[in-house]
Coordinates of C-alpha atoms and ligand atoms in Angstrom, one line a residue:
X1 CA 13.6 15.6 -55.8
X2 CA 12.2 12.3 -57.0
X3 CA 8.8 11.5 -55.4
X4 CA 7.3 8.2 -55.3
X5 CA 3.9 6.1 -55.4
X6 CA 2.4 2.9 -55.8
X7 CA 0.3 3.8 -59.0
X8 CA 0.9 2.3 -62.7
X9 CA 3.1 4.4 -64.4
X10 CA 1.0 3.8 -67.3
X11 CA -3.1 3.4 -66.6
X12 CA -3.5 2.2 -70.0
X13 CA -1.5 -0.5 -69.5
X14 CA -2.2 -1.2 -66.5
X15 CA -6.3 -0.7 -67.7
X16 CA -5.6 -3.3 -70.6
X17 CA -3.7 -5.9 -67.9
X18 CA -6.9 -5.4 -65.4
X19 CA -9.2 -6.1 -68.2
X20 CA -7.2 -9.3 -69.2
X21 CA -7.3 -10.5 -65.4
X22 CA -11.5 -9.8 -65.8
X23 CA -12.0 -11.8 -68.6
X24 CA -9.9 -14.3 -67.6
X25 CA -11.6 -14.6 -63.6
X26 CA -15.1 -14.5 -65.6
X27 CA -14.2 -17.6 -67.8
X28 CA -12.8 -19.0 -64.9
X29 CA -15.8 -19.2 -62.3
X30 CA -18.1 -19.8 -66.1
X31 CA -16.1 -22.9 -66.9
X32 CA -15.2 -24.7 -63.1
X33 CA -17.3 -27.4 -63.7
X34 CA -15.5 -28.6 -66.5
X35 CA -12.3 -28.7 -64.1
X36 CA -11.3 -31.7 -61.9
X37 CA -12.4 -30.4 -58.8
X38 CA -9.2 -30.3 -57.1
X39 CA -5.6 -31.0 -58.0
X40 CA -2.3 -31.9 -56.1
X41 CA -0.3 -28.6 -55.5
X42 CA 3.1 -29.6 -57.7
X43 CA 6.3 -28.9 -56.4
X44 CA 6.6 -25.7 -59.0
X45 CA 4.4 -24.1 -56.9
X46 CA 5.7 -25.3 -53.3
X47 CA 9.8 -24.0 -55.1
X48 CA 7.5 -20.6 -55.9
X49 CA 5.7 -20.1 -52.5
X50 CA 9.4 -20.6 -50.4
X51 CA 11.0 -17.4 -52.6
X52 CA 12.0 -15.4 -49.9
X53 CA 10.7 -11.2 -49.6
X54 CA 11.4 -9.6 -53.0
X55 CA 13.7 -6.7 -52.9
X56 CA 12.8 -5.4 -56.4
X57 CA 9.7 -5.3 -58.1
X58 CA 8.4 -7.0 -61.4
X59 CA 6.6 -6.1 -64.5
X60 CA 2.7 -6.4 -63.1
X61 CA 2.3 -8.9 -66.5
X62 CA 4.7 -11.3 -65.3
X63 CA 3.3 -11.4 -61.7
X64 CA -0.1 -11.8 -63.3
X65 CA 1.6 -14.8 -65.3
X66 CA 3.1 -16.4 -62.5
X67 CA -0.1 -16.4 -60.3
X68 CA -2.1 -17.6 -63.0
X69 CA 0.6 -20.7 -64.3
X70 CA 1.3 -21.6 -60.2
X71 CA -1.7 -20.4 -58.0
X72 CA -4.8 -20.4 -59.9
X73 CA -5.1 -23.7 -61.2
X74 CA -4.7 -25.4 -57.5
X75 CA -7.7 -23.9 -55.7
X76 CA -9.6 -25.4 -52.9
X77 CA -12.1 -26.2 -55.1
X78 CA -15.1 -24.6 -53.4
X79 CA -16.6 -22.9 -56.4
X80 CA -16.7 -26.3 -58.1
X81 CA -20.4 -27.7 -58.2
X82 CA -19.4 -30.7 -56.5
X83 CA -17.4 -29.2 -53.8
X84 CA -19.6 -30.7 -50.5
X85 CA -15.9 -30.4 -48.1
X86 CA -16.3 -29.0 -44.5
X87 CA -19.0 -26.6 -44.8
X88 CA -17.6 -24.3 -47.4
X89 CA -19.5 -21.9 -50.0
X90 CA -19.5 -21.3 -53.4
X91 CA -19.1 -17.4 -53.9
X92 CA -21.9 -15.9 -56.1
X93 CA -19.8 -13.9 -59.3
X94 CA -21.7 -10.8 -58.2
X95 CA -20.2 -10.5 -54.7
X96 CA -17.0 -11.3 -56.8
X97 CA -17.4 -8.0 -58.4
X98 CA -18.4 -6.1 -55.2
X99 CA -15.4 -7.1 -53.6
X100 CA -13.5 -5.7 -56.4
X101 CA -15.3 -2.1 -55.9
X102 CA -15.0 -2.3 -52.1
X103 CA -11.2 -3.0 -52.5
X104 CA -11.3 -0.1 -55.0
X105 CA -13.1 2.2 -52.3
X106 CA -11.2 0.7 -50.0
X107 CA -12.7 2.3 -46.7
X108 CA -12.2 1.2 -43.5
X109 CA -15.3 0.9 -41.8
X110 CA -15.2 1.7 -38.3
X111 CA -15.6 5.2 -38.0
X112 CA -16.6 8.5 -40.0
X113 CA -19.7 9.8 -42.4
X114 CA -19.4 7.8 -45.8
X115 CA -21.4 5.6 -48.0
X116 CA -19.7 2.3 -46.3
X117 CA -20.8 3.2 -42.7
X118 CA -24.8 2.7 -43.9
X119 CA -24.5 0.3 -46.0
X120 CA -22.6 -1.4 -43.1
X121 CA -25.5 -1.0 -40.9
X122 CA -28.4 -1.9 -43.3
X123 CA -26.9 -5.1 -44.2
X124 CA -26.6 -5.9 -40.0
X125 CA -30.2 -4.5 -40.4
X126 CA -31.3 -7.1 -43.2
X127 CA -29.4 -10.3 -41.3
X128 CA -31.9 -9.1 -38.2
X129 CA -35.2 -9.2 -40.3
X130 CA -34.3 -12.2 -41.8
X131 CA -34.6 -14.1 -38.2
X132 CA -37.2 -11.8 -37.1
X133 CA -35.1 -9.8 -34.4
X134 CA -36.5 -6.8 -33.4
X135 CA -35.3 -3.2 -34.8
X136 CA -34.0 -2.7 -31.6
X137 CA -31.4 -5.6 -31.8
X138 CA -27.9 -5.5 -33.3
X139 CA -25.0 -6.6 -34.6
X140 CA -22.0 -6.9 -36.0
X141 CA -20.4 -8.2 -39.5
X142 CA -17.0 -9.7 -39.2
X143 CA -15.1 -12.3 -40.5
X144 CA -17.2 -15.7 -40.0
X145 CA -18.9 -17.6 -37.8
X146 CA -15.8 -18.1 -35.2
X147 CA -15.7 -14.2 -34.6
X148 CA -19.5 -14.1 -35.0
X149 CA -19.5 -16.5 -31.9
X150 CA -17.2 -15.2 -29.8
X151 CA -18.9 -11.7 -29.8
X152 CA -22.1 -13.1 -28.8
X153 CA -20.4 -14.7 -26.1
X154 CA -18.6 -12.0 -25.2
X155 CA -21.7 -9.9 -24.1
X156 CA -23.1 -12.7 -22.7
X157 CA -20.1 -13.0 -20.3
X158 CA -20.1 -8.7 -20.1
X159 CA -23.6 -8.7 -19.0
X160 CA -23.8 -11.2 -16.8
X161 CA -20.8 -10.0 -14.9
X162 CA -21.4 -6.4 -14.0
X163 CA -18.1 -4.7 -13.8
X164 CA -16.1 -7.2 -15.3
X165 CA -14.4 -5.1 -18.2
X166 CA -12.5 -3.7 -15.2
X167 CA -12.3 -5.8 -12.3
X168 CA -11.7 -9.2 -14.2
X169 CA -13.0 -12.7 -13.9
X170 CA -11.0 -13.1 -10.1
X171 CA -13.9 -10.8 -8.9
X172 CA -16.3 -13.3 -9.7
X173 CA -17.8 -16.5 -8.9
X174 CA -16.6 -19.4 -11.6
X175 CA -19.1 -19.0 -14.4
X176 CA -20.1 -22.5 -16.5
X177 CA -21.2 -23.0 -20.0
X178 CA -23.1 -25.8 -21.7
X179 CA -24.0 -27.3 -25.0
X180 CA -24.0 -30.4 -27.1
X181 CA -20.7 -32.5 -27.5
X182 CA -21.6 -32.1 -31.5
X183 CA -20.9 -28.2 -30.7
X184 CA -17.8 -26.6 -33.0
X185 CA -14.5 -26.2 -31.7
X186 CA -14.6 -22.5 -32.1
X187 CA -17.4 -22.6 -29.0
X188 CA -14.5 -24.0 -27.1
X189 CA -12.1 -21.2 -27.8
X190 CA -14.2 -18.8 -27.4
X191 CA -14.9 -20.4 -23.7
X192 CA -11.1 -20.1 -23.1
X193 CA -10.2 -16.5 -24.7
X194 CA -13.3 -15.2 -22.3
X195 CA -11.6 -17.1 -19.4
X196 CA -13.9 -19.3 -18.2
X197 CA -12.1 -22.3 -19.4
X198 CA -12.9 -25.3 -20.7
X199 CA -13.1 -27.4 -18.1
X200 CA -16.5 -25.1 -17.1
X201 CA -17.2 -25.7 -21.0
X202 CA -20.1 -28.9 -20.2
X203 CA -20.6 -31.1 -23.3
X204 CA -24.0 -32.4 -22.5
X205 CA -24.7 -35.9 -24.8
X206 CA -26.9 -36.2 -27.5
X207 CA -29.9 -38.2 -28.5
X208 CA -29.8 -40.6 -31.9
X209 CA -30.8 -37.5 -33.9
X210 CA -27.6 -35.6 -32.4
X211 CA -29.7 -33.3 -30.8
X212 CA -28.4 -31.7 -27.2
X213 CA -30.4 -34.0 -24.5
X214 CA -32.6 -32.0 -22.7
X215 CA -33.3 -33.6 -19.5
X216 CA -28.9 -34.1 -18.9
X217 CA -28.8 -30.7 -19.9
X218 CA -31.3 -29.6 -16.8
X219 CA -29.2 -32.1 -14.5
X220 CA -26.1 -31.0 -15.2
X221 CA -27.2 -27.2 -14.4
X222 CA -28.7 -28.2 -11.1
X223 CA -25.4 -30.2 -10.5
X224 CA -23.3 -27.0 -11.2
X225 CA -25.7 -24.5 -8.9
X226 CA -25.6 -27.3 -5.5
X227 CA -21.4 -27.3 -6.8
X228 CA -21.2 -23.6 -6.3
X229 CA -20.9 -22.6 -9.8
X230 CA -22.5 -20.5 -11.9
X231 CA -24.3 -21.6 -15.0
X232 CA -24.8 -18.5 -17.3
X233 CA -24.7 -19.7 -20.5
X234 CA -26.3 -22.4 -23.2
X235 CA -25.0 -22.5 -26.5
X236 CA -27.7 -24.1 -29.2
X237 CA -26.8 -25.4 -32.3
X238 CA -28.7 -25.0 -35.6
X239 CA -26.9 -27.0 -38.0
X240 CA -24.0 -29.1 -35.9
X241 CA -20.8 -29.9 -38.7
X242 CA -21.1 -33.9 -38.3
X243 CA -25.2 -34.1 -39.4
X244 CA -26.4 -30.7 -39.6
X245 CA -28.3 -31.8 -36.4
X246 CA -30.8 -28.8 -35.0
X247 CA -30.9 -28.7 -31.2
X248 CA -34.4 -28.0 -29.8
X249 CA -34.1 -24.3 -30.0
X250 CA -37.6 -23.5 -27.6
X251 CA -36.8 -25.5 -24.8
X252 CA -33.4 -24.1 -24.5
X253 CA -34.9 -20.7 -24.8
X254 CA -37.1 -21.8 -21.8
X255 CA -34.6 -23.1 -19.9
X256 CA -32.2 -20.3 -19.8
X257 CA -35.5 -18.1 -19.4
X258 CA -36.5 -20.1 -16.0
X259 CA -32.2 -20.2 -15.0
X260 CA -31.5 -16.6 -16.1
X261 CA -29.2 -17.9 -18.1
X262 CA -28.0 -16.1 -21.7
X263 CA -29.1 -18.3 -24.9
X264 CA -26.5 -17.4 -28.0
X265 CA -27.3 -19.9 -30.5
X266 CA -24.1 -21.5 -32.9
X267 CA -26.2 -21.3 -36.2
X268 CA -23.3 -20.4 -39.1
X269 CA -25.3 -22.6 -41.5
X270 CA -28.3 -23.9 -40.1
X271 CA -29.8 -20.9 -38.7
X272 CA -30.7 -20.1 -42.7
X273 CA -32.9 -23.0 -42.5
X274 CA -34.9 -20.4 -40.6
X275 CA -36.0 -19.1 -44.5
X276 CA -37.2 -22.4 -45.7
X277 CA -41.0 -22.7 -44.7
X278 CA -40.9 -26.3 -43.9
X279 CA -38.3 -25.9 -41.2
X280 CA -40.4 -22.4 -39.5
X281 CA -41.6 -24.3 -36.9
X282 CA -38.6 -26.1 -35.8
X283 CA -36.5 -23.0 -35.7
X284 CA -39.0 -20.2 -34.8
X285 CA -37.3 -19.7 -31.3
X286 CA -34.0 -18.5 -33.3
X287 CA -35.6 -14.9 -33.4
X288 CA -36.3 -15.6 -29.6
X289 CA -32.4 -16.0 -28.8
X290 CA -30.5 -13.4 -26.7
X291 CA -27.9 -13.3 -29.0
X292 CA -26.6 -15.7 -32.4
X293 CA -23.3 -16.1 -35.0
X294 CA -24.4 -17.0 -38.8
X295 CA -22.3 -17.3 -41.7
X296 CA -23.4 -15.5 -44.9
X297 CA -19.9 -17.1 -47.1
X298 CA -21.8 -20.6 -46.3
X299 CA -25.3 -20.8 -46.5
X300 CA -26.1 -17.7 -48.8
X301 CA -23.0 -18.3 -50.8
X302 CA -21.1 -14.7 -50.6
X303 CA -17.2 -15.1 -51.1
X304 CA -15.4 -15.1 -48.1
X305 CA -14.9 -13.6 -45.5
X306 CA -18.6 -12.4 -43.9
X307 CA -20.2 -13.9 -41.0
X308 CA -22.6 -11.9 -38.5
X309 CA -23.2 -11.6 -35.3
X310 CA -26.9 -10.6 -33.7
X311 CA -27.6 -9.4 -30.2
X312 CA -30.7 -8.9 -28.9
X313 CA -30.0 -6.2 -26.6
X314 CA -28.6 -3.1 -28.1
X315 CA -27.7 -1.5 -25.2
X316 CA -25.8 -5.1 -23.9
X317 CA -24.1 -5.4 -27.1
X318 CA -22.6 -1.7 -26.6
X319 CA -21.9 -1.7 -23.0
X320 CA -19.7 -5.1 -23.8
X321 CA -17.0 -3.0 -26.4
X322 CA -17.7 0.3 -26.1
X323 CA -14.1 2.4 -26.0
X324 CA -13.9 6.1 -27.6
X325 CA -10.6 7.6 -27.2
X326 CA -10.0 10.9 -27.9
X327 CA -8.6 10.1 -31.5
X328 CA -11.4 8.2 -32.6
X329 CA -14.5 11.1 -31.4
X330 CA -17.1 11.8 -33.3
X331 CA -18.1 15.6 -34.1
X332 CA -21.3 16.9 -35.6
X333 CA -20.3 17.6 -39.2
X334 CA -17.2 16.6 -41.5
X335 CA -15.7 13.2 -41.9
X336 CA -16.0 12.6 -38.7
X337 CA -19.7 12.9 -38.3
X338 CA -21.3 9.8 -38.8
X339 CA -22.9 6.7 -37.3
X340 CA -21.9 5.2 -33.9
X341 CA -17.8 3.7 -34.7
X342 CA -18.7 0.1 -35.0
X343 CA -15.6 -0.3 -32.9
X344 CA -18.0 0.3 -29.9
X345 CA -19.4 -3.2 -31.0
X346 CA -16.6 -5.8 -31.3
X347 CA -13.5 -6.1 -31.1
X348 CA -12.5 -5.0 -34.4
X349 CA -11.2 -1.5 -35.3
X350 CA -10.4 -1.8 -38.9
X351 CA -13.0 -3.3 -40.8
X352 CA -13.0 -3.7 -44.8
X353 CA -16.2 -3.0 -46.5
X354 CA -17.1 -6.6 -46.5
X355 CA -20.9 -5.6 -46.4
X356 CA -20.5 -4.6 -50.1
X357 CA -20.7 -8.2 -51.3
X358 CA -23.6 -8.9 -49.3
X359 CA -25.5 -5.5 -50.0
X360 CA -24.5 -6.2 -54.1
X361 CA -25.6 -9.5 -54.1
X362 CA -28.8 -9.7 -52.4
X363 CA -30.3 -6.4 -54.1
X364 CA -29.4 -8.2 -57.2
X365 CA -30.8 -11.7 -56.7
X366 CA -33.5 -11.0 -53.8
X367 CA -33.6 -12.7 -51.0
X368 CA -37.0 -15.4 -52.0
X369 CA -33.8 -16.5 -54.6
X370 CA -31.7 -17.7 -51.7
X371 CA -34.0 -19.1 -50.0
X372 CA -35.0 -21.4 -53.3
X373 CA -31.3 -22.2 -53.2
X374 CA -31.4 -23.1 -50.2
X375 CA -34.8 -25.3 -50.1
X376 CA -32.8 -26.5 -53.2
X377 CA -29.8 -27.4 -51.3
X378 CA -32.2 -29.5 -48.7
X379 CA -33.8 -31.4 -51.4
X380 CA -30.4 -32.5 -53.1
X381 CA -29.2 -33.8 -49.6
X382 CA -32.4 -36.3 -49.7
X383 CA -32.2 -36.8 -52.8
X384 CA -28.2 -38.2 -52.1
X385 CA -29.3 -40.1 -49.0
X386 CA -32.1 -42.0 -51.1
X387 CA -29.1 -42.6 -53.9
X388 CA -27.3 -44.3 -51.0
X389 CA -30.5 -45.8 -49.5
X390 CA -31.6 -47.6 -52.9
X391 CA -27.8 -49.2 -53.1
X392 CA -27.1 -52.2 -51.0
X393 CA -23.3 -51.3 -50.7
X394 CA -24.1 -47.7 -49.6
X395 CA -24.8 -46.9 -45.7
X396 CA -26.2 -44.0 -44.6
X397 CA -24.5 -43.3 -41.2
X398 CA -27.0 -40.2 -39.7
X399 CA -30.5 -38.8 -40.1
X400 CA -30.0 -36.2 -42.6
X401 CA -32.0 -33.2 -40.7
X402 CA -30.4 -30.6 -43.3
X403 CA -27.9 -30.3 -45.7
X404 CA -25.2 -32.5 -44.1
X405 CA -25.0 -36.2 -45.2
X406 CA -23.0 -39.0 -43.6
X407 CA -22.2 -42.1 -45.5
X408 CA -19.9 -45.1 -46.3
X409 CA -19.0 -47.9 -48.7
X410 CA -19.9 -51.2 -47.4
X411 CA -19.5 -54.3 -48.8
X412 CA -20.4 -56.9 -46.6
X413 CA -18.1 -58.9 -44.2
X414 CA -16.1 -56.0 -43.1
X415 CA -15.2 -55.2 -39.6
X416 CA -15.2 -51.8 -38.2
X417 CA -11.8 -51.1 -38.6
X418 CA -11.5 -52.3 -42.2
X419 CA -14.6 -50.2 -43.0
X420 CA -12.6 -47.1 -41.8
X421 CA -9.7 -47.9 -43.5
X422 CA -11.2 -48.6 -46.9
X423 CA -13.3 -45.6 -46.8
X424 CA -10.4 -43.4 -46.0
X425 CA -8.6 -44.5 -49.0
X426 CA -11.7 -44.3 -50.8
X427 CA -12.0 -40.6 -50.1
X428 CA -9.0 -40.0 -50.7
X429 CA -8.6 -41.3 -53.9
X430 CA -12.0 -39.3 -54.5
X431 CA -10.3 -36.6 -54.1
X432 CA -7.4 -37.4 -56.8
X433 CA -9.7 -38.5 -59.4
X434 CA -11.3 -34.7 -59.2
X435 CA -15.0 -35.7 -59.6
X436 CA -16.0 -34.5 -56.6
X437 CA -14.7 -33.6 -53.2
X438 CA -16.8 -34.8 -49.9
X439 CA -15.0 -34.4 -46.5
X440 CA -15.3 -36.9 -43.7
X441 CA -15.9 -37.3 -39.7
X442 CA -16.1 -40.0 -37.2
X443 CA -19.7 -40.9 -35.7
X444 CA -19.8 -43.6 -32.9
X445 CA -16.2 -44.9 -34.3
X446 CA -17.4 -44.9 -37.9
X447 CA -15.9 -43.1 -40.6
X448 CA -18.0 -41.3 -42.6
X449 CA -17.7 -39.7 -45.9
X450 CA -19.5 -36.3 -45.2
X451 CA -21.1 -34.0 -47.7
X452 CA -22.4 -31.2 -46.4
X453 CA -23.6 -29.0 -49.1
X454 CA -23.7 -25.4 -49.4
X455 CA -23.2 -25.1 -52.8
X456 CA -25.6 -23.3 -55.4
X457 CA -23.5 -24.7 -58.8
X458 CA -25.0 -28.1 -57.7
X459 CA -27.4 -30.1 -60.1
X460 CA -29.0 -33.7 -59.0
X461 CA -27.1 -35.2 -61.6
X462 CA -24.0 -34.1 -59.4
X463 CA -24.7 -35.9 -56.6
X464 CA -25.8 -38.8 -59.3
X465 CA -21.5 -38.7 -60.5
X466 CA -20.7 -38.7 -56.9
X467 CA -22.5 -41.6 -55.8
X468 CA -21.3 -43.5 -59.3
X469 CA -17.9 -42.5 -59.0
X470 CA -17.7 -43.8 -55.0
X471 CA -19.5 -47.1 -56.3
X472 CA -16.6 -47.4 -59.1
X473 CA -13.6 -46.6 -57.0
X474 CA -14.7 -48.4 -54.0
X475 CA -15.4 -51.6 -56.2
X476 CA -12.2 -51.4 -57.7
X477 CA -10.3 -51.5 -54.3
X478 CA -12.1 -54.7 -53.0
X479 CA -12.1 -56.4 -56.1
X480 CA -8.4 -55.5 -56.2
Ligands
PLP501 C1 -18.2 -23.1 -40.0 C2 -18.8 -23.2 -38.6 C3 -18.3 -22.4 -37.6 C4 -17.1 -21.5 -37.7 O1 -17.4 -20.5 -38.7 P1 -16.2 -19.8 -39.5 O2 -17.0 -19.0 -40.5 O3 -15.5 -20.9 -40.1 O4 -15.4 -19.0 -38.6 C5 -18.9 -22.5 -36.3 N1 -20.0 -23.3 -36.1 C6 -20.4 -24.1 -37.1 C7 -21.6 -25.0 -36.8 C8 -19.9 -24.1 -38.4 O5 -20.4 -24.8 -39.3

């Protein structure tokens, strides 16, 4: 009888391949810089990625070929040093490596007594000390700040409503959530998967700094409670995506304190400004919070995908997933001794080993190393905003709190609507030159072009190219 498997028929070869694809990945992230930033995906590669399911399988060399001739080249672009799209990182080369070894480990974290299980846990342990939680708190890694969020909210909701993993939301009076109208979608889809819907999802205005407006914020509450309804929940924002705006953290904590409301703060970048002395003050509340969703592939620049959620209460956090079947019980020795299944903490039951990357990286660079990034990261963003301050057709468009700047060409005698269209094209043509990619957003009808900049390949004199090359292409479309 023939038998079968999945492993090279010849580990040399297939060693001497793997050490090809190596070098060439190393060379890759060492020389980005010297790439345009980001290229139009040609039709080769659209013909490639419509091949329907392969029936029969290929020499691993050609594969390798293919990938590197079609795929490679047309990346995103985020490792590029002047990459400031969305709010995307940069992926240090040493979480590159771990995710290699994870993959090669390849165990599923959830349950059982292996290496992965602690390191799991200690790295949750780290993301708590770095906001000052308490040893008592937890949390959860998992794949960003979306997931991050809606776990937090989850106990929230689970807590607040005793008894509603079994009886439902029907049993309950109509629950109502609030935040800023600069909070991120995923808030709102969070708000609907729990149920509560988004029509009890209050956007509560903002003041010129885009901050949440407290005193609306204590209205609309009291509104709610004389409506019937039942507020349970703010949701704070440390770092908003249109300005990086950072809502006043302590008086939110001392409103939902005096409502008995939950806090869960939105903070998958901005809560890292947490680290960065000069901002202590501002955010000191963040290790307050009852619960909170960071990103560590933005701000502290691990590839993706790792976010993390932190609750306060342990037992909460538990009591909001906790499900042990028969198959999945622990005993007291063997494999399947072991830490508490992290599947009594989210939804989750496979996990990868994600925590690798994290665990890797920050042993090797220490943490005071991110933080410099980060302060560094700050400073570049002023730095940018005085670029476009000191240049009469530059307008800055928002306060730049953090690492987020908003900006525009603008020559004078446009209207609105020609300013929007001419910086559109402007960004777009950005784009295809491959200096530097910025994203964009509307504020107050505006468009901006929006770098929000989480990137650790940055030098000043990038942000010095992009403010030259938005000058030069912006001059050449109104001078024709
Ligand atoms: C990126 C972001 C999210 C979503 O996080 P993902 O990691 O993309 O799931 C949520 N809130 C804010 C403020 C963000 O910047």
């Amino acid at each position: 009888m023939q038998e079968h498997s999945l492993d090279p028929q010849n580990w040399e070869e297939f060693r001497q391949l793997a050490h090809q694809m190596l070098d060439d990945a190393i060379d890759y992230m060492r020389d980005v810089g010297e790439r345009p930033v980001w290229k139009k995906v040609p039709a080769s590669t659209h013909a490639l990625t419509q091949e329907p399911l392969p029936q029969e399988g290929q020499d691993a060399a050609e594969v390798y070929a293919t990938f590197k001739e079609h795929i490679l080249p047309y990346t995103k672009g985020n490792i590029h040093p002047r990459f400031f799209s969305w709010v995307q990182g940069t992926g240090v080369p040493m979480g590159v490596m771990a995710d290699l070894l994870a993959s090669t480990m390849n165990p599923n974290v959830a349950i059982g007594d292996h290496a992965a299980m602690y390191v799991d846990q200690q790295v949750i342990n780290w993301c708590k000390s770095l906001f000052d939680f308490p040893e008592t708190a937890s949390g959860m890694l998992v794949s960003g700040g979306t997931i991050a969020n809606l776990t937090g909210l989850t106990v929230a909701r689970n807590s607040f409503l005793e008894g509603v993993r079994d009886k439902g939301l029907s049993a309950f009076p109509q629950l109502v959530v609030y935040s800023s109208v600069e909070t991120h979608s995923c808030n709102q889809k969070a708000v609907e998967v729990l149920g509560i819907g988004n029509d009890f999802f209050r956007r509560i205005p903002v003041d010129e700094n885009y901050r949440i407006r407290i005193p609306e914020l204590k209205a609309q509450i009291a509104a709610d409670r004389a409506a019937g309804l039942t507020p349970f929940c703010i949701i704070g924002n440390t770092g908003t995506v249109n300005t990086g705006a950072i809502d006043p953290i302590g008086d939110l904590l001392a409103i939902a304190r005096a409502e008995g409301m939950w806090l869960h703060v939105d903070g998958a970048f901005g809560a890292l400004a947490y680290l960065v002395p000069e901002y202590q003050e501002e955010v000191k509340a963040l290790s307050e919070v009852d619960s909170m969703g960071f990103d560590l592939h933005k701000w502290l620049y691990l590839p993706y995908e790792i976010g993390c959620a932190l609750i306060r209460d342990k037992d909460k956090h538990r009591a909001a997933f906790s499900l042990q079947p028969t198959y999945l019980n622990n005993h007291d020795r063997g494999l399947s001794a072991g830490p508490d299944p992290t599947t009594n903490y989210g939804i989750e039951l496979s996990r990868g080993f994600k925590a690798l990357k994290a665990w890797m990286s920050i042993k090797n660079h220490g943490i005071e190393k991110f933080k410099t990034l980060i302060a560094q990261n700050i400073q570049q963003c002023r730095y940018l905003g005085q670029l476009i301050e000191n240049n009469p057709q530059l307008e800055l468009l928002a306060p730049i709190p953090l690492n987020v700047v908003c900006f525009r060409f603008n020559p004078s005698g446009k209207t609105q609507a020609e300013l929007n269209d001419l910086n559109k094209e402007l960004l777009m043509r950005l784009h295809e030159s491959g200096v530097a990619a910025p994203s964009n957003t509307l504020l107050n009808g505006n468009y901006a072009i929006r770098v929000a900049h989480v990137n650790f390949r940055t030098r000043q004199s990038d942000m010095d190219l992009l403010v030259e090359t938005v000058l030069l292409i912006g001059q050449e479309m109104v001078n024709g």
